[in-house]
């Protein structure tokens, strides 16, 4: 489905409820499978979370019978379920996915699990899905892996750790990537009574064999999804505002860094109980109407928050300012190679943009080419990150339904704000 977004200036005063964080939901779904006394509220309605929930609720094959599980595009599910099934004795599963999933590396996680005693075989290409997992009792408790890999590899190990016979001592080698996501996992473990520590490059998770007392955990709404509304506000008139729920000022999610980052674009965030209101202020310090200001470049290290890189780049482009973003090495193995995808698609709109393996540089420019068709590469974040540019120009989004991977209600919520969007 292609979706034509038409340019329209909005003066916003709207309220939107965003469902639970995909990152928190998927972690808690796995913990719920390990500790059934846990109940969950405000879970994500994303495709990825639906896949996780479906797989964990329909594991019904007898022991020692190979069950084939297709997780489609769900990268988090591939990583978390690899660790989960590796620790389930006498359970045999084959994990497979989309053609893009078969290009996304999993060797680092597999090798770490093998250090713990797992039995995992590659069925096509070495280091990539599909994989056959023969569940084992994992008795080893020490493992090490590079610290600059996707935090999902690390979290996958941490989530199964309390059910391992001897717990886990995980040593991270080198500079650690995406620390907030690691801390999120550890905080969720602590919420159900698991003892953890994170000192230097060593993480320790103690064994917890017994179920916790029955407990209901409420998932905070997704900050990555909120990023697109920060971008909308940054590109809107002064005085525009959007209220989003349900959010915490002291969030576990790394993407809550949006509060400080978007202050640079004149978007202020005000918290009131479980809601936050974004307001476009007149004191925007990188005003492209000022010839001197327009030459400025926003410099950010997004090592801890790479998922909001696309949103920030598009915001800068829409405002006519430059940016230099670093810490982006994990973006090359996401649903698309997001650095190459951004370069290709924003260039269609007139952007001057260059990328390396871990950085992106956008030159300031006030020229935006209208009526271009944007490819999404089966990547939900490409579709959503580019959408706010409809405030500046008409654009056509290919494969617009891809947003269901993390935010199925996205287009309807934009329509609620006043965007001209055809019936879907």
Coordinates of N, CA and C in Angstrom, one line a residue, residues 50 113 128 300 419 423:
X50 N 3.3 -9.2 19.2 CA 2.3 -10.2 18.9 C 3.0 -11.5 18.5
X113 N 25.9 -18.4 23.9 CA 25.1 -19.5 24.4 C 25.8 -20.8 24.4
X128 N 23.9 -17.1 10.7 CA 22.7 -16.5 10.4 C 21.5 -17.4 10.5
X300 N 25.6 15.0 17.7 CA 25.1 14.1 18.8 C 25.8 12.7 18.7
X419 N -3.4 15.5 9.8 CA -2.7 15.2 8.6 C -3.7 14.7 7.6
X423 N -8.2 7.2 3.6 CA -8.7 6.0 4.4 C -7.8 4.8 4.1

